[in-house]
Coordinates of C-alpha atoms in Angstrom, one line a residue:
Chain X
X1 CA -134.1 125.6 115.5
X2 CA -133.4 122.6 113.2
X3 CA -131.1 121.1 115.8
X4 CA -133.8 121.5 118.5
X5 CA -136.5 119.8 116.4
X6 CA -134.0 117.0 115.6
X7 CA -133.6 116.4 119.3
X8 CA -137.3 116.5 120.0
X9 CA -138.1 114.1 117.2
X10 CA -135.4 111.7 118.5
X11 CA -136.7 112.0 122.1
X12 CA -140.1 111.2 120.8
X13 CA -138.9 108.2 118.9
X14 CA -137.1 106.9 122.0
X15 CA -140.2 107.3 124.1
X16 CA -142.3 105.4 121.6
X17 CA -139.8 102.6 120.9
X18 CA -138.8 102.0 124.6
X19 CA -142.2 100.6 125.4
X20 CA -141.9 98.1 122.6
X21 CA -138.3 97.2 123.2
X22 CA -137.5 93.8 124.5
X23 CA -134.1 94.6 126.0
X24 CA -133.2 98.3 126.1
X25 CA -129.6 98.9 127.4
X26 CA -128.5 102.3 128.6
X27 CA -124.9 103.3 129.0
X28 CA -124.2 106.6 130.7
X29 CA -120.9 108.3 131.1
X30 CA -120.0 111.5 132.9
X31 CA -116.5 112.8 132.4
X32 CA -115.0 115.9 134.0
X33 CA -111.8 117.1 132.3
X34 CA -109.3 119.7 133.4
X35 CA -107.2 120.9 130.4
X36 CA -104.0 122.8 130.1
X37 CA -103.2 124.2 126.7
X38 CA -99.5 124.9 126.4
X39 CA -99.9 127.1 123.2
X40 CA -102.1 129.6 125.1
X41 CA -100.9 128.7 128.6
X42 CA -104.6 128.5 129.6
X43 CA -106.4 126.2 132.0
X44 CA -110.0 125.1 131.2
X45 CA -112.6 122.7 132.5
X46 CA -115.3 120.8 130.8
X47 CA -117.9 118.3 131.9
X48 CA -119.2 116.0 129.2
X49 CA -122.2 113.8 129.8
X50 CA -122.7 111.1 127.3
X51 CA -125.4 108.4 126.8
X52 CA -126.2 105.6 124.5
X53 CA -129.4 103.7 124.2
X54 CA -129.6 100.4 122.5
X55 CA -132.9 98.9 121.7
X56 CA -132.7 95.4 120.2
X57 CA -135.2 92.9 119.1
X58 CA -133.5 89.9 120.8
X59 CA -131.4 87.3 119.1
X60 CA -133.8 84.5 118.5
X61 CA -135.7 83.8 115.2
X62 CA -134.7 84.6 111.7
X63 CA -135.1 88.3 111.8
X64 CA -133.5 90.7 114.2
X65 CA -132.7 94.4 114.5
X66 CA -131.2 97.0 116.6
X67 CA -131.4 100.8 117.1
X68 CA -128.6 102.6 118.9
X69 CA -128.9 106.3 119.7
X70 CA -126.0 108.3 121.1
X71 CA -125.7 111.8 122.4
X72 CA -123.7 113.8 119.8
X73 CA -120.2 114.9 120.5
X74 CA -120.1 118.5 121.8
X75 CA -117.6 119.5 119.1
X76 CA -120.1 118.6 116.5
X77 CA -123.0 120.6 118.1
X78 CA -121.2 123.9 117.6
X79 CA -119.6 123.3 114.2
X80 CA -121.4 120.7 112.2
X81 CA -124.6 121.0 110.1
X82 CA -127.8 119.3 111.2
X83 CA -127.5 116.1 109.0
X84 CA -124.0 115.4 110.5
X85 CA -125.4 115.7 114.0
X86 CA -128.3 113.5 113.2
X87 CA -125.9 111.0 111.7
X88 CA -123.9 111.1 114.9
X89 CA -127.0 110.5 117.1
X90 CA -128.3 107.6 115.0
X91 CA -125.4 105.4 115.6
X92 CA -127.0 102.2 114.4
X93 CA -130.4 101.3 112.9
X94 CA -130.5 98.0 111.0
X95 CA -132.1 94.7 110.6
X96 CA -130.8 91.3 109.7
X97 CA -132.8 88.5 108.0
X98 CA -131.6 84.9 107.8
X99 CA -132.6 82.9 104.7
X100 CA -131.8 79.2 104.2
X101 CA -128.6 79.9 102.2
X102 CA -127.7 83.5 102.9
X103 CA -128.1 86.4 105.3
X104 CA -129.2 89.9 104.5
X105 CA -128.2 93.0 106.6
X106 CA -129.6 96.4 105.8
X107 CA -129.5 99.8 107.5
X108 CA -126.9 101.8 109.4
X109 CA -124.4 99.5 111.0
X110 CA -120.8 98.5 110.8
X111 CA -118.9 95.8 108.9
X112 CA -115.5 94.9 110.3
X113 CA -113.2 94.0 107.4
X114 CA -109.6 93.2 108.1
X115 CA -107.8 93.1 111.4
X116 CA -106.3 95.6 113.8
X117 CA -107.5 97.7 116.7
X118 CA -106.1 101.0 115.6
X119 CA -104.3 100.4 112.3
X120 CA -106.1 98.2 109.8
X121 CA -105.4 98.5 106.1
X122 CA -108.1 96.0 105.5
X123 CA -110.8 98.4 106.7
X124 CA -111.4 99.8 103.3
X125 CA -115.0 100.6 104.2
X126 CA -114.4 103.3 106.9
X127 CA -110.6 103.7 106.9
X128 CA -108.4 102.8 109.8
X129 CA -105.1 104.3 108.6
X130 CA -105.0 107.6 110.6
X131 CA -104.4 108.7 114.1
X132 CA -107.7 110.7 114.5
X133 CA -108.9 108.7 117.4
X134 CA -109.7 109.2 121.1
X135 CA -107.5 107.1 123.2
X136 CA -109.8 107.3 126.1
X137 CA -112.5 105.3 124.3
X138 CA -112.6 101.5 124.7
X139 CA -113.4 101.1 121.0
X140 CA -110.9 103.1 118.9
X141 CA -112.8 102.5 115.7
X142 CA -116.6 102.4 115.8
X143 CA -117.8 104.3 112.7
X144 CA -121.0 103.1 111.1
X145 CA -122.6 103.7 107.8
X146 CA -125.6 102.9 105.6
X147 CA -125.3 99.7 103.7
X148 CA -126.9 96.6 102.4
X149 CA -124.9 93.4 102.6
X150 CA -125.4 89.7 101.8
X151 CA -123.4 87.1 103.7
X152 CA -123.1 83.7 102.1
X153 CA -121.5 80.8 104.1
X154 CA -118.9 78.8 102.2
X155 CA -118.5 76.1 104.9
X156 CA -118.4 76.2 108.6
X157 CA -115.5 78.7 108.9
X158 CA -115.6 80.5 105.6
X159 CA -117.9 83.0 104.0
X160 CA -118.3 85.5 101.2
X161 CA -119.8 88.9 101.8
X162 CA -121.1 91.3 99.2
X163 CA -122.0 94.9 100.2
X164 CA -123.7 97.9 98.4
X165 CA -123.1 101.4 99.7
X166 CA -125.5 104.3 98.9
X167 CA -124.3 107.3 96.9
X168 CA -122.9 110.1 99.2
X169 CA -124.6 112.8 97.0
X170 CA -127.7 111.0 95.7
X171 CA -126.2 110.5 92.2
X172 CA -126.6 107.0 91.1
X173 CA -123.2 106.8 89.4
X174 CA -121.6 107.5 92.8
X175 CA -122.9 104.4 94.5
X176 CA -120.3 102.0 96.0
X177 CA -120.0 98.4 96.6
X178 CA -117.6 95.5 97.2
X179 CA -117.0 92.0 98.4
X180 CA -114.8 89.9 100.5
X181 CA -113.9 86.3 101.2
X182 CA -113.0 85.1 104.6
X183 CA -111.5 81.6 105.0
X184 CA -108.8 79.7 106.8
X185 CA -105.8 78.1 105.2
X186 CA -104.2 75.6 107.6
X187 CA -103.7 77.7 110.7
X188 CA -103.9 81.1 109.0
X189 CA -107.0 83.2 108.5
X190 CA -107.0 84.6 105.0
X191 CA -109.3 87.5 104.1
X192 CA -109.3 89.3 100.7
X193 CA -111.7 91.8 99.3
X194 CA -112.4 94.8 97.1
X195 CA -114.4 98.0 97.5
X196 CA -115.2 100.7 95.0
X197 CA -116.5 104.0 96.4
X198 CA -116.8 107.6 95.5
X199 CA -114.8 110.0 97.7
X200 CA -114.5 113.2 95.5
X201 CA -113.4 110.7 92.8
X202 CA -114.0 107.1 92.1
X203 CA -111.6 104.8 93.9
X204 CA -111.0 101.0 93.7
X205 CA -109.6 99.5 96.9
X206 CA -108.4 95.9 96.9
X207 CA -107.1 94.5 100.2
X208 CA -105.7 91.4 101.8
X209 CA -105.6 90.5 105.5
X210 CA -103.9 87.6 107.2
X211 CA -104.0 86.5 110.8
X212 CA -102.3 83.7 112.7
X213 CA -100.4 82.7 115.8
X214 CA -96.7 82.5 116.6
X215 CA -97.1 82.4 120.4
X216 CA -98.8 85.7 120.4
X217 CA -101.4 86.2 117.7
X218 CA -100.4 88.3 114.7
X219 CA -102.0 90.1 111.7
X220 CA -100.8 91.6 108.5
X221 CA -103.0 93.7 106.1
X222 CA -102.4 95.7 103.0
X223 CA -104.5 97.8 100.7
X224 CA -104.3 100.3 97.9
X225 CA -106.7 102.9 96.6
X226 CA -106.6 103.0 92.8
X227 CA -108.2 106.1 91.2
X228 CA -110.4 105.6 88.1
X229 CA -108.6 108.5 86.3
X230 CA -105.4 110.5 86.5
X231 CA -101.9 109.3 87.2
X232 CA -103.0 105.8 88.3
X233 CA -99.6 104.3 88.8
X234 CA -98.2 107.0 91.1
X235 CA -101.4 107.6 93.0
X236 CA -101.8 103.8 93.6
X237 CA -98.2 103.6 94.9
X238 CA -98.8 106.6 97.1
X239 CA -101.9 105.0 98.6
X240 CA -100.2 101.6 99.5
X241 CA -100.6 101.0 103.2
X242 CA -99.3 98.0 105.1
X243 CA -100.4 97.4 108.7
X244 CA -99.6 94.6 111.1
X245 CA -99.2 93.7 114.7
X246 CA -98.8 91.3 117.5
X247 CA -101.4 90.9 120.2
X248 CA -102.4 88.8 123.2
X249 CA -98.8 89.0 124.4
X250 CA -99.1 88.0 128.0
X251 CA -96.5 88.7 130.6
X252 CA -96.1 88.0 134.3
X253 CA -98.6 89.5 136.8
X254 CA -101.4 90.1 134.3
X255 CA -99.5 92.4 132.0
X256 CA -100.6 92.2 128.4
X257 CA -99.2 94.0 125.4
X258 CA -100.5 94.8 122.0
X259 CA -98.2 96.2 119.3
X260 CA -99.3 97.6 115.9
X261 CA -97.6 99.3 113.1
X262 CA -98.6 101.2 109.9
X263 CA -96.3 101.9 107.1
X264 CA -96.7 103.8 103.8
X265 CA -93.8 102.7 101.6
X266 CA -94.3 105.9 99.5
X267 CA -94.6 108.2 102.5
X268 CA -92.4 111.0 103.5
X269 CA -89.4 109.1 104.9
X270 CA -87.5 112.2 106.0
X271 CA -86.7 112.8 109.6
X272 CA -88.9 115.8 109.8
X273 CA -92.3 116.9 110.9
X274 CA -95.0 114.6 109.5
X275 CA -98.7 114.8 108.6
X276 CA -101.4 112.2 109.2
X277 CA -101.9 111.6 105.4
X278 CA -98.4 110.6 104.4
X279 CA -96.7 109.6 107.7
X280 CA -94.5 106.7 106.6
X281 CA -94.3 104.8 109.9
X282 CA -96.6 104.8 112.9
X283 CA -96.5 102.6 115.9
X284 CA -99.2 101.9 118.4
X285 CA -98.7 100.1 121.8
X286 CA -101.2 99.2 124.4
X287 CA -100.0 97.9 127.7
X288 CA -102.7 96.7 130.1
X289 CA -102.1 95.7 133.7
X290 CA -104.9 93.9 135.5
X291 CA -104.0 93.4 139.2
X292 CA -107.5 92.3 140.0
X293 CA -110.8 91.3 138.3
X294 CA -112.2 94.8 138.7
X295 CA -109.2 97.1 138.3
X296 CA -107.1 97.7 135.2
X297 CA -104.5 100.2 134.2
X298 CA -103.6 100.9 130.6
X299 CA -101.1 102.9 128.7
X300 CA -101.9 103.6 125.1
X301 CA -99.4 105.4 122.9
X302 CA -99.3 106.3 119.2
X303 CA -95.8 107.1 118.0
X304 CA -94.8 108.8 114.8
X305 CA -91.3 107.4 114.3
X306 CA -89.9 109.9 111.7
X307 CA -90.6 113.0 113.8
X308 CA -90.3 111.3 117.1
X309 CA -93.6 112.6 118.4
X310 CA -96.2 110.7 120.4
X311 CA -99.6 110.9 121.9
X312 CA -100.0 109.0 125.2
X313 CA -102.9 108.2 127.4
X314 CA -102.6 106.6 130.8
X315 CA -106.0 105.2 132.0
X316 CA -107.5 103.5 134.9
X317 CA -110.8 101.6 135.1
X318 CA -112.2 100.5 138.4
X319 CA -115.4 98.4 138.1
X320 CA -116.6 99.3 141.5
X321 CA -120.1 97.8 141.3
X322 CA -122.1 95.7 138.9
X323 CA -122.1 97.8 135.7
X324 CA -120.7 100.9 137.4
X325 CA -117.1 101.9 136.8
X326 CA -114.9 104.8 137.9
X327 CA -112.7 106.1 135.1
X328 CA -109.5 108.2 135.1
X329 CA -107.3 109.3 132.2
X330 CA -104.2 111.5 131.8
X331 CA -103.4 112.4 128.2
X332 CA -100.8 114.4 126.5
X333 CA -99.0 114.8 123.2
X334 CA -95.2 115.1 123.1
X335 CA -93.5 116.7 120.1
X336 CA -92.2 119.8 118.6
X337 CA -94.4 122.4 116.8
X338 CA -95.7 121.1 113.4
X339 CA -94.9 117.5 114.4
X340 CA -97.8 115.0 114.0
X341 CA -98.3 115.2 117.8
X342 CA -97.3 118.6 118.8
X343 CA -97.0 120.0 122.3
X344 CA -97.9 123.5 121.2
X345 CA -99.7 123.0 117.9
X346 CA -102.6 120.9 116.7
X347 CA -103.3 117.2 117.2
X348 CA -105.5 114.9 115.1
X349 CA -108.9 114.1 116.5
X350 CA -112.1 112.5 115.2
X351 CA -113.6 115.9 114.8
X352 CA -110.7 117.6 113.0
X353 CA -107.4 119.0 114.4
X354 CA -107.7 120.4 117.9
X355 CA -105.3 122.4 120.1
X356 CA -102.8 120.2 121.9
X357 CA -103.7 119.8 125.5
X358 CA -102.7 118.0 128.6
X359 CA -105.9 116.6 130.0
X360 CA -106.8 115.0 133.2
X361 CA -110.2 113.3 133.0
X362 CA -112.1 111.8 135.9
X363 CA -115.6 110.3 135.7
X364 CA -117.9 107.3 135.8
X365 CA -119.8 105.1 133.5
X366 CA -122.9 103.0 134.2
X367 CA -124.5 100.4 132.1
X368 CA -128.0 99.1 132.9
Chain H
X1 CA -83.4 23.6 144.6
X2 CA -84.1 25.1 141.2
X3 CA -87.6 23.5 141.2
X4 CA -88.3 25.3 144.5
X5 CA -87.2 28.6 143.0
X6 CA -89.4 28.1 140.0
X7 CA -92.4 27.2 142.2
X8 CA -91.8 30.3 144.3
X9 CA -91.5 32.5 141.2
X10 CA -94.7 31.0 139.8
X11 CA -96.5 31.6 143.0
X12 CA -95.4 35.2 143.2
X13 CA -96.5 35.7 139.5
X14 CA -99.9 34.3 140.2
X15 CA -100.2 36.4 143.4
X16 CA -99.5 39.7 141.6
X17 CA -101.0 38.9 138.2
X18 CA -104.5 40.1 139.1
X19 CA -103.2 43.5 140.3
X20 CA -101.2 44.2 137.2
X21 CA -104.0 42.9 134.9
X22 CA -106.7 45.0 136.5
X23 CA -104.8 48.2 137.6
X24 CA -106.1 51.1 135.6
X25 CA -103.5 53.1 133.7
X26 CA -103.2 56.9 133.7
X27 CA -104.2 56.9 130.0
X28 CA -107.4 54.9 130.8
X29 CA -108.3 57.3 133.6
X30 CA -107.9 60.3 131.4
X31 CA -109.9 58.6 128.6
X32 CA -112.7 57.8 131.0
X33 CA -112.5 61.3 132.5
X34 CA -113.0 62.9 129.1
X35 CA -115.8 60.4 128.2
X36 CA -117.7 61.2 131.4
X37 CA -117.5 64.9 130.6
X38 CA -118.5 64.5 127.0
X39 CA -122.0 64.3 125.6
X40 CA -123.3 64.0 122.1
X41 CA -124.8 67.4 122.6
X42 CA -125.6 69.6 125.6
X43 CA -127.3 72.9 126.5
X44 CA -126.6 74.8 129.8
X45 CA -127.4 78.1 131.4
X46 CA -125.4 79.5 134.2
X47 CA -123.4 82.3 135.7
X48 CA -119.9 83.4 136.5
X49 CA -119.4 85.3 139.7
X50 CA -116.1 87.0 140.4
X51 CA -115.3 88.3 143.8
X52 CA -112.2 90.4 144.6
X53 CA -111.4 92.9 147.3
X54 CA -113.3 95.6 145.4
X55 CA -116.6 93.7 145.1
X56 CA -118.6 91.2 143.1
X57 CA -119.3 91.0 139.4
X58 CA -121.8 88.5 137.9
X59 CA -122.3 87.6 134.3
X60 CA -124.9 85.1 133.0
X61 CA -124.5 82.9 129.9
X62 CA -126.0 80.2 127.7
X63 CA -123.8 77.4 126.4
X64 CA -124.1 74.7 123.9
X65 CA -121.7 71.8 123.2
X66 CA -121.3 69.0 120.7
X67 CA -118.9 66.1 121.1
X68 CA -115.4 66.6 122.3
X69 CA -114.4 69.8 120.5
X70 CA -117.3 72.1 119.7
X71 CA -118.7 74.6 122.1
X72 CA -120.5 77.9 121.9
X73 CA -121.1 80.4 124.7
X74 CA -123.4 83.5 124.5
X75 CA -123.4 86.0 127.4
X76 CA -126.9 87.2 128.4
X77 CA -126.1 89.7 131.1
X78 CA -126.6 93.4 130.2
X79 CA -123.1 94.6 130.1
X80 CA -121.9 91.8 127.8
X81 CA -125.2 91.0 126.0
X82 CA -124.7 89.2 122.7
X83 CA -120.9 88.6 123.1
X84 CA -120.2 85.0 122.0
X85 CA -117.3 82.5 122.1
X86 CA -117.0 79.7 119.6
X87 CA -114.5 77.0 120.2
X88 CA -113.9 74.3 117.7
X89 CA -111.0 72.1 116.7
X90 CA -108.2 74.1 118.3
X91 CA -109.5 77.5 117.2
X92 CA -111.5 80.0 119.2
X93 CA -113.5 82.9 117.8
X94 CA -114.9 85.8 119.7
X95 CA -117.8 87.9 118.4
X96 CA -118.5 91.4 119.7
X97 CA -121.9 92.6 118.5
X98 CA -121.4 96.3 119.2
X99 CA -118.4 96.5 116.9
X100 CA -119.7 93.6 114.7
X101 CA -116.2 92.3 115.1
X102 CA -115.0 88.7 114.7
X103 CA -111.7 87.9 116.5
X104 CA -109.8 84.6 116.1
X105 CA -107.6 83.5 119.0
X106 CA -105.1 80.7 119.2
X107 CA -102.4 79.3 121.5
X108 CA -101.4 81.1 124.6
X109 CA -104.1 83.7 123.9
X110 CA -106.6 81.1 125.2
X111 CA -105.2 81.8 128.7
X112 CA -106.6 85.3 128.6
X113 CA -109.3 86.2 131.1
X114 CA -112.9 86.0 130.2
X115 CA -114.7 89.3 131.2
X116 CA -112.0 90.0 133.8
X117 CA -112.8 86.9 135.7
X118 CA -110.3 84.2 136.9
X119 CA -111.7 82.0 134.1
X120 CA -109.8 81.8 130.8
X121 CA -111.2 81.0 127.4
X122 CA -109.5 77.7 127.8
X123 CA -111.3 77.0 131.1
X124 CA -114.7 77.8 129.6
X125 CA -114.4 76.0 126.3
X126 CA -111.9 73.2 127.1
X127 CA -111.7 70.4 124.5
X128 CA -112.2 66.9 125.8
X129 CA -109.3 65.4 123.9
X130 CA -106.7 65.5 126.7
X131 CA -104.5 62.6 125.4
X132 CA -104.0 64.3 122.0
X133 CA -102.3 67.2 123.7
X134 CA -100.8 65.8 126.9
X135 CA -98.6 62.9 128.2
X136 CA -100.0 61.6 131.4
X137 CA -98.5 59.9 134.5
X138 CA -100.1 58.6 137.7
X139 CA -98.8 60.2 140.8
X140 CA -100.6 58.4 143.6
X141 CA -103.9 58.8 145.4
X142 CA -105.5 61.4 147.8
X143 CA -108.8 62.1 149.3
X144 CA -110.5 65.3 148.1
X145 CA -113.8 66.4 149.6
X146 CA -114.2 62.9 151.0
X147 CA -113.7 61.2 147.7
X148 CA -110.8 58.9 146.9
X149 CA -109.0 60.3 143.9
X150 CA -106.2 59.5 141.5
X151 CA -103.5 62.2 141.2
X152 CA -102.5 62.7 137.6
X153 CA -99.7 64.8 136.1
X154 CA -100.3 66.0 132.6
X155 CA -97.4 67.4 130.6
X156 CA -98.1 69.1 127.3
X157 CA -96.9 67.5 124.0
X158 CA -97.4 70.8 122.1
X159 CA -97.0 74.5 122.8
X160 CA -100.5 75.1 121.5
X161 CA -102.2 74.6 124.9
X162 CA -103.0 77.0 127.6
X163 CA -101.5 75.1 130.5
X164 CA -98.1 73.3 129.9
X165 CA -98.4 71.2 133.1
X166 CA -101.6 70.1 135.0
X167 CA -101.9 68.2 138.2
X168 CA -105.4 66.9 138.6
X169 CA -107.3 64.9 141.2
X170 CA -109.8 62.5 139.5
X171 CA -112.5 60.6 141.3
X172 CA -111.7 56.9 141.3
X173 CA -115.4 56.0 141.0
X174 CA -117.1 58.8 139.0
X175 CA -114.0 60.1 137.1
X176 CA -114.9 63.7 137.9
X177 CA -112.0 66.0 138.2
X178 CA -112.4 67.4 141.7
X179 CA -109.4 69.6 141.8
X180 CA -106.7 70.9 139.5
X181 CA -103.5 72.9 139.6
X182 CA -102.3 74.4 136.4
X183 CA -98.7 75.5 135.9
X184 CA -96.0 76.6 133.4
X185 CA -93.2 74.3 132.3
X186 CA -91.1 75.8 135.0
X187 CA -93.6 74.9 137.7
X188 CA -95.0 78.4 138.3
X189 CA -98.6 78.0 139.4
X190 CA -101.1 79.7 137.0
X191 CA -104.4 78.6 138.3
X192 CA -106.2 76.5 140.8
X193 CA -109.6 74.9 140.4
X194 CA -111.9 73.0 142.8
X195 CA -115.4 71.5 142.4
X196 CA -117.7 72.6 145.2
X197 CA -120.9 71.0 144.2
X198 CA -122.0 68.3 141.7
X199 CA -125.1 67.2 139.8
X200 CA -125.9 63.8 138.3
X201 CA -127.1 63.7 134.7
X202 CA -127.6 60.6 132.7
X203 CA -125.8 58.6 135.4
X204 CA -122.7 60.8 135.3
X205 CA -121.4 63.1 138.0
X206 CA -120.7 66.6 136.7
X207 CA -119.5 69.9 138.3
X208 CA -122.4 72.2 139.2
X209 CA -120.3 74.8 141.1
X210 CA -116.6 75.3 140.5
X211 CA -114.3 77.7 142.2
X212 CA -111.4 79.0 140.1
X213 CA -108.5 81.0 141.4
X214 CA -106.0 82.8 139.1
X215 CA -102.7 82.6 140.9
X216 CA -101.6 85.8 139.1
X217 CA -104.4 87.8 140.7
X218 CA -104.4 88.6 144.4
X219 CA -107.5 88.3 146.5
X220 CA -109.7 87.2 143.7
X221 CA -111.7 84.1 142.9
X222 CA -114.4 83.1 140.4
X223 CA -117.3 80.8 140.9
X224 CA -118.8 79.2 137.8
X225 CA -122.3 77.8 138.4
X226 CA -124.7 75.8 136.2
X227 CA -128.4 76.6 136.7
X228 CA -129.7 74.1 134.1
X229 CA -128.2 71.4 132.0
X230 CA -129.8 69.3 129.3
X231 CA -127.9 66.6 127.5
X232 CA -128.2 64.7 124.2
X233 CA -130.7 67.1 122.8
X234 CA -131.2 68.0 119.1
X235 CA -129.2 71.0 118.1
X236 CA -129.2 72.9 114.8
X237 CA -126.6 71.7 112.4
X238 CA -125.2 75.2 111.8
X239 CA -124.8 76.1 115.5
X240 CA -121.0 75.8 115.7
X241 CA -120.3 77.9 112.6
X242 CA -119.1 81.5 111.9
X243 CA -122.5 82.2 110.3
X244 CA -124.3 81.5 113.6
X245 CA -121.6 83.1 115.7
X246 CA -122.1 86.4 113.9
X247 CA -125.9 86.2 113.9

């Protein structure tokens, strides 16, 4: 009942705001998936329609805002409480105001701290140190959250940013906040920051992120999560994460490669089955072949080095017409039972561990 | 006898002196070519149309520039709305509003395709400081689209450029680059460019419609068209900054 009224109120708000919107953008996706689950030796089929609606105020003037509504993930609908579903539907709702010397952003949105498409130790706000992603999505990390931030320019290519995060449980002492500085030293981008947040306990997270070019572009980030209490030394060492990568590596015939790594120096360095929390070395590669302007093939693979398991997705995107694309994906984990990516066990996903499956997905997307 | 030789030599010197004095050098051509394409400021609107065997894709944009190195492009078509490219002093920044993500690109990455077209970031935001990055030699003359052109060979002095070797055809009168072939150090053709239509602004001839063909892509070509162009107009001082890019 609560879920139904949530949907109704959202539909009503869409109907009311659409008439006032300057530039509404709708993105629709319909994906049909055929799954085979090796653990149960069962075949299944799902059809998942998805839609996002973006209503923005336009980009002129000194105040702007945007609301983005998305259909919730089907996994959430059956398992999650109403607030979590509402949170998933209301992807973004924020405004920005530009003052003479600084900029204010408030609402539900995303701040991109650090570098890295999949592995980003500098992303202390949302966390980009796990493998719980959907490799069929164009954006691997798109989490948003409520925040207030102030952006203060320190020159043409440098700025400082301060952010305040609301308390996750309405207790004032559990509010969070942080700051970062973004600048360029010679040819290297240098970004350093700090965030304190409450996640069952108070954590302090400093980070540094560097980016430059050695032919291909490169990045290197590192962060730790220091607890307020307890065995600070050991827990800090355990939380140390270093990520890095090379990207924009171009080869003949429109082949481009992106390589990323994540390492936890205090992780479990034994050649045995690994978990997402303390896996010591993960690799990510993305190979994209673009034979024509409208057709691209991609192979995305996450590799857990210590247990030699991997999760791979082969994708094809054919932009047939203006804004309309046909999509195809073939995904499968490869690994022994209890490995991070197991053929017959569970694999990490954004909505918790799910049964390992070989999945063939065909569908289409349309943006208008 | 020796007097006669001296007189002949003097005569020859006088005969050829005007030619050597007034012949334009390759460096002067490039300098004039850059100067003709550079305005104190400019604002343009236009579109990029990419055609391949599967169909046509069109994106629209707004673009601002200042001097020889600063340019900002904002895409206005629905699929790419709000995506921006800022180029300034050798660095290029991309901003993706959906992810609120700021990406910095350098070097060979500038050769990457913009929105899947045959255009690269370098093509769209090229700095007008050619002689800083390239050695240049004159390689004769040829007529292109009925215009008498110098042929120039540009060889990169640094690795931080998108195209190590360029062969360009520059109009002898207007200094417009009518045609270009862009290649690697080993002579492998990367891209071809040809101006199809021109406009005259402030007494200068500029490309209105340009066809670009990526040699790495088969059966594909991109047309870049300008719908409007205003030059030497007042622009906000913070236009070419990260603050404005991420706005």
